[in-house]
Coordinates of N, CA and C and ligand atoms in Angstrom, one line a residue:
M1 N 85.7 111.5 107.1 CA 86.8 110.9 107.2 C 87.0 109.2 107.4
A2 N 87.9 109.0 106.0 CA 87.4 107.4 106.1 C 88.1 106.0 106.9
Q3 N 86.7 105.6 107.1 CA 87.1 104.2 108.6 C 88.3 103.7 108.3
G4 N 88.8 104.0 108.9 CA 90.4 103.1 109.9 C 91.8 103.4 109.0
R5 N 91.4 104.5 108.7 CA 92.8 105.2 107.7 C 93.9 106.4 109.2
S6 N 95.0 105.6 109.3 CA 96.0 105.6 110.5 C 96.4 107.0 108.9
K7 N 97.8 107.0 110.1 CA 99.0 108.3 109.5 C 99.2 107.3 109.3
A8 N 99.9 105.9 109.4 CA 101.0 104.5 109.1 C 100.6 104.3 107.5
T9 N 99.5 104.9 106.9 CA 98.8 104.7 106.0 C 99.9 105.1 104.4
P10 N 100.0 106.9 104.3 CA 100.7 106.9 103.6 C 102.5 106.0 103.7
V11 N 102.6 105.7 104.7 CA 104.2 105.0 104.4 C 104.1 103.5 104.0
L12 N 103.0 102.9 104.1 CA 103.1 101.5 104.0 C 102.6 101.6 102.7
L13 N 101.5 102.4 102.0 CA 101.7 102.8 100.5 C 102.9 103.4 99.9
S14 N 103.7 104.1 100.6 CA 104.6 103.7 99.6 C 106.1 103.2 99.8
A15 N 105.9 102.4 100.8 CA 106.7 100.6 101.1 C 106.3 100.2 99.8
A16 N 104.8 100.1 99.9 CA 105.0 98.8 98.7 C 105.1 99.0 97.2
M17 N 104.5 100.5 97.0 CA 104.8 100.8 95.7 C 106.9 101.1 95.3
L18 N 107.5 101.2 96.3 CA 109.0 101.0 96.5 C 109.2 99.9 96.2
A19 N 108.6 99.1 96.7 CA 109.1 97.5 96.6 C 108.4 96.8 95.3
A20 N 107.1 97.3 95.1 CA 106.9 97.0 93.4 C 107.4 96.8 92.8
I21 N 108.5 98.5 92.5 CA 109.0 98.8 91.6 C 110.2 98.0 91.3
V22 N 110.8 97.5 92.3 CA 112.2 97.4 93.1 C 112.4 95.4 92.0
F23 N 110.7 94.6 93.1 CA 110.0 93.2 92.3 C 110.4 93.4 90.8
W24 N 109.7 94.4 90.1 CA 109.2 94.5 88.7 C 110.8 94.4 88.0
F25 N 111.3 95.5 88.9 CA 112.7 94.9 87.7 C 113.6 94.1 87.9
G26 N 113.8 93.2 89.2 CA 114.0 92.3 89.5 C 113.6 90.8 89.2
A27 N 112.3 90.7 89.1 CA 111.7 89.4 88.6 C 111.3 89.9 87.2
A28 N 111.2 90.9 86.7 CA 109.5 90.5 85.3 C 110.1 91.5 84.7
V29 N 110.9 91.9 84.2 CA 111.5 92.9 83.5 C 112.9 91.5 82.6
P30 N 113.3 90.6 83.1 CA 114.3 89.8 82.7 C 113.3 89.1 81.8
Y31 N 111.8 89.2 81.6 CA 111.1 88.3 81.1 C 110.9 89.0 79.4
F32 N 111.1 90.3 79.5 CA 110.8 91.4 78.8 C 112.0 90.9 77.1
T33 N 111.8 89.9 77.0 CA 113.2 89.3 75.8 C 111.7 87.8 74.7
T34 N 112.6 88.1 73.1 CA 111.6 86.4 73.0 C 113.3 85.8 72.2
H35 N 114.7 85.8 73.1 CA 116.0 85.2 73.2 C 115.5 83.9 74.1
R36 N 115.8 82.7 74.3 CA 114.8 81.9 75.3 C 116.3 81.6 76.4
E37 N 116.9 81.9 75.7 CA 118.7 81.8 76.4 C 118.2 82.6 78.0
S38 N 117.8 84.0 77.8 CA 117.7 84.5 78.6 C 116.4 84.6 79.5
F39 N 115.8 84.3 79.2 CA 113.8 84.1 79.5 C 113.7 84.1 81.1
G40 N 114.5 84.7 81.7 CA 114.2 84.6 83.0 C 115.6 84.2 84.3
R41 N 114.8 83.9 85.0 CA 116.1 83.4 86.4 C 116.6 81.8 85.8
V42 N 115.2 80.9 85.1 CA 114.8 79.0 85.3 C 113.7 79.0 83.6
P43 N 114.8 79.7 82.4 CA 114.3 79.7 81.8 C 113.1 78.2 80.7
E44 N 113.9 77.0 81.3 CA 113.4 76.0 80.5 C 112.1 75.4 81.6
L45 N 111.7 76.3 82.6 CA 110.7 75.9 83.3 C 109.6 77.4 82.6
F46 N 109.9 78.2 82.2 CA 108.5 79.2 81.6 C 109.1 79.4 80.1
W47 N 110.1 79.1 79.3 CA 110.3 79.4 78.0 C 108.9 79.0 76.6
E48 N 108.4 77.5 77.4 CA 107.1 77.0 76.4 C 105.8 77.5 76.3
R49 N 105.8 78.5 78.5 CA 104.9 78.7 78.5 C 104.4 80.5 78.0
R50 N 105.9 80.4 77.2 CA 106.0 82.0 77.3 C 105.3 83.0 76.8
V51 N 103.6 82.5 76.6 CA 102.5 84.0 76.2 C 101.8 83.9 77.3
P52 N 101.2 83.2 78.4 CA 100.7 83.2 79.3 C 101.4 84.1 80.1
Q53 N 103.5 83.9 80.1 CA 103.7 84.2 81.2 C 103.7 86.0 80.8
W54 N 103.9 86.1 79.5 CA 104.3 87.8 79.6 C 102.3 88.5 79.9
I55 N 101.2 87.4 79.5 CA 100.7 88.3 79.8 C 99.4 88.3 81.9
H56 N 101.1 87.2 81.5 CA 101.0 86.8 83.7 C 101.5 88.2 84.0
I57 N 102.1 88.6 83.5 CA 103.1 90.1 84.0 C 102.2 90.5 83.8
A58 N 101.6 91.1 82.4 CA 101.2 92.2 81.3 C 100.2 92.4 83.1
G59 N 98.8 91.2 83.3 CA 97.9 91.9 84.2 C 98.5 92.1 86.1
G60 N 99.4 91.3 86.3 CA 100.2 91.8 87.4 C 100.9 92.7 87.5
T61 N 102.0 93.8 86.9 CA 102.2 95.1 86.3 C 101.3 95.9 87.2
A62 N 99.8 95.5 85.8 CA 98.9 97.0 86.0 C 98.3 96.6 87.4
A63 N 98.0 95.9 88.0 CA 97.3 95.6 89.6 C 98.2 96.3 90.3
M64 N 99.7 95.3 90.2 CA 99.8 96.2 91.3 C 100.4 97.5 91.3
F65 N 101.0 98.3 90.6 CA 100.8 99.5 90.6 C 99.9 100.9 90.6
L66 N 98.6 100.0 90.3 CA 97.3 100.9 90.4 C 97.0 99.9 91.9
G67 N 97.1 99.4 92.6 CA 96.6 98.6 93.8 C 96.5 99.5 95.1
P68 N 98.3 100.7 94.8 CA 98.5 102.0 96.2 C 97.6 102.9 95.6
V69 N 97.3 103.3 94.5 CA 96.9 104.9 94.1 C 95.4 104.6 94.2
Q70 N 94.9 103.4 94.0 CA 93.6 103.6 94.6 C 93.3 103.4 95.6
I71 N 94.3 102.6 96.7 CA 93.8 102.2 98.3 C 94.2 103.7 98.6
W72 N 94.6 104.7 98.2 CA 95.2 106.0 98.5 C 93.7 106.9 98.8
L73 N 93.2 107.2 96.8 CA 92.5 107.5 96.6 C 91.0 107.6 97.4
G74 N 91.2 106.3 98.4 CA 89.6 105.4 98.3 C 89.7 106.0 100.0
E75 N 90.9 106.1 100.7 CA 91.2 105.9 102.1 C 91.0 107.6 101.5
T76 N 91.2 108.5 101.2 CA 91.7 110.3 100.8 C 90.2 110.7 100.3
R77 N 89.5 110.0 100.3 CA 88.0 110.6 99.2 C 88.5 111.6 97.9
R78 N 89.4 111.1 97.8 CA 89.7 112.2 96.5 C 89.6 111.7 95.5
R79 N 89.7 112.6 94.5 CA 88.9 112.2 93.3 C 88.6 110.3 92.8
L80 N 87.2 110.8 93.6 CA 86.1 109.4 93.1 C 85.7 108.9 91.8
A81 N 85.5 109.7 90.9 CA 85.1 109.9 89.6 C 86.6 108.9 89.1
L82 N 88.1 109.6 89.1 CA 88.9 109.0 88.5 C 89.4 107.7 89.8
H83 N 89.2 107.8 90.5 CA 88.7 105.7 91.9 C 87.8 104.8 90.8
R84 N 86.7 105.4 90.5 CA 85.9 104.2 89.6 C 86.1 103.8 88.7
T85 N 87.3 104.5 88.2 CA 87.9 104.3 86.5 C 89.2 103.5 86.8
L86 N 89.9 103.6 88.0 CA 91.2 102.8 87.8 C 90.8 101.3 88.3
G87 N 89.3 101.8 89.8 CA 89.0 100.1 90.0 C 88.4 99.0 88.7
F88 N 88.2 99.6 88.4 CA 88.2 98.7 86.7 C 89.3 98.2 86.3
A89 N 90.2 99.5 86.2 CA 91.0 98.8 85.0 C 92.3 97.7 86.2
Y90 N 91.7 98.2 88.0 CA 93.1 97.1 88.6 C 91.6 95.7 88.7
L91 N 90.4 95.8 88.5 CA 89.6 94.4 88.5 C 90.6 93.5 86.9
G92 N 90.2 94.6 85.8 CA 91.2 93.8 84.3 C 92.5 93.3 85.0
G93 N 93.3 93.6 85.1 CA 94.7 93.9 85.8 C 94.6 92.2 86.9
V94 N 93.2 92.4 88.4 CA 93.4 90.8 88.6 C 92.9 90.0 88.0
A95 N 91.8 90.2 86.7 CA 91.4 88.6 86.5 C 92.6 88.6 85.6
V96 N 93.0 89.0 85.4 CA 93.8 88.6 84.1 C 94.8 87.5 84.6
T97 N 95.7 88.3 85.8 CA 96.9 87.8 87.3 C 96.2 86.4 87.0
C98 N 95.1 86.9 88.0 CA 94.6 85.0 88.5 C 93.8 84.3 87.2
G99 N 93.6 84.2 86.3 CA 93.5 83.9 85.2 C 94.5 83.2 85.6
S100 N 95.6 83.6 84.7 CA 97.0 83.3 83.7 C 97.1 82.3 85.5
G101 N 97.4 82.5 86.3 CA 98.1 82.7 87.7 C 97.6 80.6 87.7
F102 N 96.0 81.0 87.1 CA 95.6 79.2 88.1 C 96.4 78.9 86.1
Y103 N 96.2 79.1 85.2 CA 96.5 78.7 84.7 C 98.5 78.0 84.5
M104 N 99.2 79.2 85.2 CA 100.7 78.5 85.0 C 100.9 77.7 86.4
S105 N 100.1 77.8 87.0 CA 100.2 76.6 88.6 C 99.5 75.4 88.3
L106 N 98.5 75.5 87.1 CA 98.4 73.6 86.9 C 99.4 73.2 85.4
T107 N 100.2 73.9 85.3 CA 101.3 73.4 84.4 C 102.2 74.0 84.9
T108 N 103.1 74.2 86.1 CA 103.8 74.3 86.5 C 104.3 72.3 86.3
P109 N 105.7 72.4 85.8 CA 106.7 71.0 86.7 C 107.5 70.9 87.7
V110 N 106.6 72.3 89.2 CA 107.9 72.3 90.0 C 107.3 71.5 90.9
G111 N 106.1 71.0 91.1 CA 105.6 70.3 92.1 C 104.3 70.2 93.1
F112 N 103.9 68.9 93.3 CA 102.3 69.6 93.6 C 101.8 70.5 95.0
V113 N 103.2 71.1 95.8 CA 103.4 72.2 97.5 C 103.3 73.3 96.6
Y114 N 103.8 73.4 95.4 CA 104.2 73.9 94.9 C 103.0 75.4 93.5
A115 N 103.0 74.1 92.9 CA 101.7 74.5 92.3 C 100.1 74.5 93.0
S116 N 99.9 73.4 94.5 CA 98.9 74.3 94.9 C 99.1 75.2 96.2
G117 N 100.1 75.6 96.0 CA 100.3 77.3 97.4 C 99.1 78.4 95.9
L118 N 100.8 77.9 94.7 CA 100.5 79.4 93.8 C 98.7 79.1 93.3
F119 N 98.4 78.0 93.2 CA 96.6 77.8 92.8 C 95.9 78.7 93.7
G120 N 96.8 78.2 95.5 CA 95.6 78.8 95.7 C 96.1 80.7 96.1
M121 N 96.8 80.6 95.9 CA 97.2 82.5 95.4 C 96.5 82.7 95.2
A122 N 96.1 82.3 93.7 CA 95.1 82.9 92.4 C 93.4 82.7 93.3
L123 N 93.2 82.1 94.1 CA 91.3 82.0 94.6 C 91.6 82.8 95.3
A124 N 92.2 83.0 96.3 CA 92.4 84.3 97.5 C 92.4 85.4 96.9
C125 N 93.6 85.5 95.5 CA 93.0 86.9 95.2 C 92.0 87.1 94.8
A126 N 91.6 85.8 94.4 CA 89.9 85.8 92.9 C 89.2 86.4 94.0
V127 N 89.3 85.9 95.0 CA 87.8 85.7 96.2 C 88.0 87.4 96.2
C128 N 88.9 87.9 97.1 CA 89.3 89.1 97.6 C 89.0 90.5 97.3
T129 N 89.1 89.8 95.9 CA 89.0 90.9 95.0 C 87.4 91.1 94.5
L130 N 86.5 89.8 94.2 CA 85.0 89.6 94.3 C 85.1 90.3 95.0
M131 N 84.9 89.8 96.5 CA 84.3 90.8 97.8 C 84.3 91.7 98.1
A132 N 85.5 92.2 97.7 CA 85.5 93.9 97.5 C 84.6 94.7 96.5
Y133 N 84.6 93.7 95.1 CA 83.7 94.5 94.2 C 81.6 94.6 94.7
V134 N 81.5 93.2 95.0 CA 80.3 93.2 96.1 C 79.6 94.3 96.8
A135 N 80.5 94.5 97.4 CA 80.9 95.1 98.9 C 80.2 96.9 98.2
I136 N 81.0 96.9 96.9 CA 80.8 98.6 96.6 C 79.1 98.4 95.8
V137 N 79.1 97.6 94.9 CA 78.4 97.3 94.3 C 77.1 97.6 95.8
R138 N 77.1 97.3 96.6 CA 76.0 97.1 97.8 C 76.1 98.2 98.2
R139 N 77.1 99.2 98.0 CA 77.8 100.3 99.3 C 77.8 100.9 100.1
N140 N 78.6 99.3 100.9 CA 79.2 98.7 101.6 C 80.9 98.8 101.5
F141 N 81.2 100.5 102.2 CA 82.1 100.7 101.4 C 83.1 100.8 102.5
A142 N 82.7 100.3 104.2 CA 83.2 99.5 105.5 C 84.7 97.9 104.8
Q143 N 83.4 97.4 104.1 CA 83.8 96.2 103.5 C 84.3 96.4 102.4
H144 N 84.1 97.0 101.5 CA 85.0 97.3 100.0 C 85.9 97.6 99.8
R145 N 86.4 98.7 101.4 CA 87.7 99.1 101.5 C 88.4 98.0 103.0
E146 N 88.2 96.9 102.9 CA 88.6 95.5 103.5 C 89.1 94.4 103.0
W147 N 88.0 94.4 102.2 CA 88.6 93.9 100.8 C 89.5 93.9 100.4
M148 N 89.8 95.2 99.7 CA 90.5 95.9 98.5 C 91.9 95.8 99.1
I149 N 92.0 95.9 100.3 CA 93.3 96.0 101.0 C 94.0 94.1 100.9
R150 N 92.9 93.0 101.4 CA 93.4 91.4 101.7 C 94.1 91.5 100.4
S151 N 92.8 92.6 99.3 CA 92.8 91.8 97.1 C 94.5 91.9 96.8
Y152 N 94.6 93.5 97.3 CA 96.5 94.1 97.2 C 97.2 93.1 98.0
V153 N 97.0 92.8 98.8 CA 98.2 91.7 99.9 C 98.8 90.9 99.2
V154 N 97.7 90.0 98.7 CA 97.4 88.9 98.3 C 98.2 89.7 96.6
I155 N 97.6 90.7 95.9 CA 99.2 90.8 94.0 C 100.0 91.2 95.4
V156 N 100.6 91.5 96.1 CA 102.3 91.9 96.3 C 103.1 90.5 97.1
A157 N 102.4 89.4 97.4 CA 102.5 88.2 97.6 C 103.9 88.0 96.9
F158 N 103.9 87.7 95.3 CA 105.0 88.0 94.8 C 106.3 88.2 95.1
V159 N 106.4 89.5 96.0 CA 107.2 90.2 96.2 C 107.3 89.6 97.8
F160 N 106.4 88.9 98.5 CA 107.2 88.4 99.7 C 108.1 87.7 99.3
F161 N 106.8 86.5 98.0 CA 108.1 85.0 97.9 C 109.0 85.3 97.5
R162 N 109.6 86.6 96.7 CA 111.1 86.4 96.3 C 112.3 87.0 97.6
L163 N 111.3 87.3 98.9 CA 112.3 87.6 99.7 C 112.1 86.3 101.0
I164 N 111.0 85.7 100.9 CA 111.2 84.3 101.6 C 112.1 83.4 100.7
V165 N 112.5 83.1 99.5 CA 113.2 82.7 98.9 C 114.8 83.2 99.5
V166 N 114.8 84.3 98.8 CA 116.0 85.1 99.2 C 116.8 84.7 100.8
G167 N 116.0 84.8 101.4 CA 116.4 84.9 102.8 C 116.6 83.5 103.1
L168 N 115.7 82.1 103.0 CA 115.8 81.2 102.8 C 117.2 80.9 102.2
E169 N 117.5 81.4 101.4 CA 118.6 80.5 100.4 C 119.8 80.8 101.8
A170 N 119.9 82.5 102.0 CA 120.6 83.3 102.4 C 121.2 82.9 104.2
A171 N 119.6 81.6 104.8 CA 119.7 81.2 105.5 C 120.2 79.5 105.7
A172 N 120.7 79.9 104.5 CA 120.9 77.6 104.2 C 119.8 76.9 104.7
V173 N 118.9 77.7 104.6 CA 117.2 76.4 104.8 C 116.8 76.0 103.1
G174 N 116.7 74.4 103.7 CA 116.4 73.8 102.7 C 117.0 72.7 101.9
G175 N 118.6 72.9 101.9 CA 119.6 72.1 101.8 C 119.6 73.0 100.1
S176 N 120.9 71.9 99.1 CA 120.9 72.3 97.8 C 120.4 72.4 96.6
G177 N 121.0 72.9 95.7 CA 120.9 72.2 94.6 C 119.2 72.4 94.0
P178 N 118.9 71.2 93.0 CA 117.3 71.9 92.3 C 116.8 71.4 93.9
Q179 N 117.2 70.4 94.2 CA 115.7 70.1 94.7 C 116.0 71.3 96.5
G180 N 116.7 71.6 96.9 CA 116.5 73.2 97.7 C 115.6 74.0 96.9
D181 N 115.9 73.9 95.7 CA 115.1 75.2 95.2 C 113.6 74.8 95.5
A182 N 113.3 74.1 95.1 CA 112.0 73.1 94.9 C 111.3 73.5 96.8
M183 N 112.2 72.9 97.4 CA 111.8 73.3 98.7 C 111.6 75.0 99.1
R184 N 112.3 75.4 99.0 CA 112.5 76.3 99.1 C 110.7 77.3 98.7
A185 N 111.0 77.2 97.1 CA 110.0 78.0 96.5 C 108.3 77.8 96.6
S186 N 108.5 76.3 97.1 CA 107.4 75.6 97.6 C 106.9 76.1 99.1
L187 N 107.7 76.6 100.1 CA 107.6 77.0 101.5 C 106.9 78.7 101.4
A188 N 107.3 79.0 100.0 CA 107.5 80.8 99.8 C 105.7 80.1 98.8
A189 N 105.6 79.8 98.7 CA 104.2 79.5 97.7 C 103.4 79.8 98.8
W190 N 103.2 78.6 100.0 CA 102.5 79.1 100.4 C 102.1 80.6 101.3
A191 N 103.8 80.9 101.9 CA 103.5 81.1 103.1 C 103.6 82.8 102.7
S192 N 104.2 83.2 101.2 CA 104.0 84.7 100.7 C 102.4 85.0 100.8
W193 N 101.6 84.2 101.0 CA 99.9 84.9 100.8 C 99.6 84.9 102.1
A194 N 99.9 83.3 102.5 CA 99.4 83.5 104.4 C 99.5 84.3 105.3
F195 N 100.4 83.6 104.8 CA 100.7 85.2 106.8 C 100.7 86.7 106.5
P196 N 101.2 87.2 105.0 CA 101.5 88.2 104.9 C 98.5 88.8 105.3
L197 N 98.3 87.5 104.5 CA 96.9 87.6 105.4 C 96.6 87.8 106.2
L198 N 96.7 86.8 106.8 CA 96.7 86.8 108.6 C 97.0 88.4 109.6
A199 N 98.5 89.0 108.9 CA 98.5 89.9 109.7 C 97.9 91.3 109.7
T200 N 97.3 91.5 108.3 CA 95.8 92.2 108.2 C 95.3 92.1 108.7
E201 N 94.6 90.6 108.7 CA 93.6 90.4 109.6 C 93.7 91.4 111.0
V202 N 95.3 90.3 111.0 CA 95.1 91.5 112.9 C 95.1 93.0 112.5
A203 N 95.6 93.3 112.1 CA 95.2 95.1 112.0 C 94.6 96.1 111.0
L204 N 93.7 94.7 110.4 CA 92.1 95.1 110.0 C 90.9 95.0 111.6
Q205 N 91.0 93.5 112.7 CA 90.0 93.9 113.2 C 90.6 94.1 114.8
M206 N 91.9 94.2 114.9 CA 92.9 95.0 116.3 C 91.7 96.6 116.6
P207 N 91.6 97.3 116.0 CA 91.3 98.8 115.7 C 89.6 98.4 116.8
K208 N 89.2 97.6 115.9 CA 87.8 97.0 116.0 C 87.6 96.6 118.2
L209 N 88.7 95.5 117.9 CA 88.4 95.4 118.7 C 88.9 95.9 120.0
C210 N 89.1 97.1 120.1 CA 90.2 98.3 121.0 C 89.4 99.5 121.4
R211 N 88.1 99.6 120.5 CA 87.4 101.1 121.2 C 86.7 101.0 121.8
Ligands
HEM301 C1 96.8 87.1 92.5 C2 97.9 86.9 92.6 C3 99.3 85.9 91.6 C4 99.6 84.7 91.3 C5 98.4 84.1 91.8 C6 100.8 84.8 90.7 C7 100.1 83.4 90.5 C8 101.9 82.9 89.0 C9 102.3 80.9 89.4 C10 101.6 80.9 89.3 C11 103.5 81.5 88.4 C12 103.8 80.5 87.8 C13 104.9 79.7 88.3 C14 105.8 78.9 87.7 O1 105.0 78.2 86.6 O2 106.3 77.7 88.3 C15 103.5 83.2 88.4 C16 105.3 83.6 88.0 C17 105.7 84.8 87.8 N1 105.1 85.8 88.0 FE1 102.9 86.0 89.3 N2 101.3 85.9 90.0 C18 101.3 86.9 90.9 C19 101.1 87.8 91.1 C20 102.1 88.4 90.6 C21 102.3 89.5 90.2 C22 101.5 90.9 90.5 C23 103.5 90.0 89.1 C24 104.2 91.3 89.0 C25 104.6 91.8 87.5 C26 104.0 89.1 88.8 C27 105.2 88.1 88.3 C28 105.4 86.9 88.0 C29 106.3 86.7 87.5 C30 107.9 87.8 87.3 C31 106.7 85.1 87.2 C32 107.5 84.4 87.1 C33 108.6 84.0 88.3 C34 109.8 84.6 88.9 O3 111.0 85.4 88.0 O4 109.8 84.7 89.7 N3 103.1 88.0 89.1 N4 102.9 83.7 88.9

């Protein structure tokens, strides 16, 4: 049986899928328009970069929805031919998300801390996914599993991003106005992937320490 699989796996994957669906309707669908005035939450931030933004959302959507299916097929050792095919689709989705993510982070007007956090997110996602690919090419299943989980945790960072921004706003942290918005977004640009990756590492390594 797949190494490290636990009873919590289906619960965690269902929660990830549910969060992905909610996020997708709330944050991605508002960009499905060709009207400037209704283009997302802050049209002036994205309208000029709408083509890379559409490409980014297409890649992100594919990776976000394929990830839980892939992890489930891998954990249960089911439909391995399908797992392989969807794996290449996931790789394509991640390549598009990260490629456009690098571009968007280098062109955002929001500020250096925000841009560097998102650049770091794209780098972390690209490295984790590449490591997962190298591991499977070398038939190292345990490493492939771990790097795929890390890769997906970074892909869903944008869900955490939203949760952090909304949470800080509700707690009135960071001040008001555009400066407060930029402060909260900058914190979330780093915290939304760094802390989940740290928690994931603890969850992945703890069973090895305690056995
Ligand atoms: C490695 C993972 C990801 C990285 C590095 C990344 C990076 C970025 C960057 C740099 C921006 C532009 C920020 C700006 O210019 O101010 C952005 C915006 C956005 N991304 Fe991603 N992204 C990732 C995953 C995803 C996923 C999985 C989706 C799902 C569809 C997604 C959907 C969006 C949306 C909707 C926005 C607009 C911002 C908003 O309204 O909150 N991203 N992303």
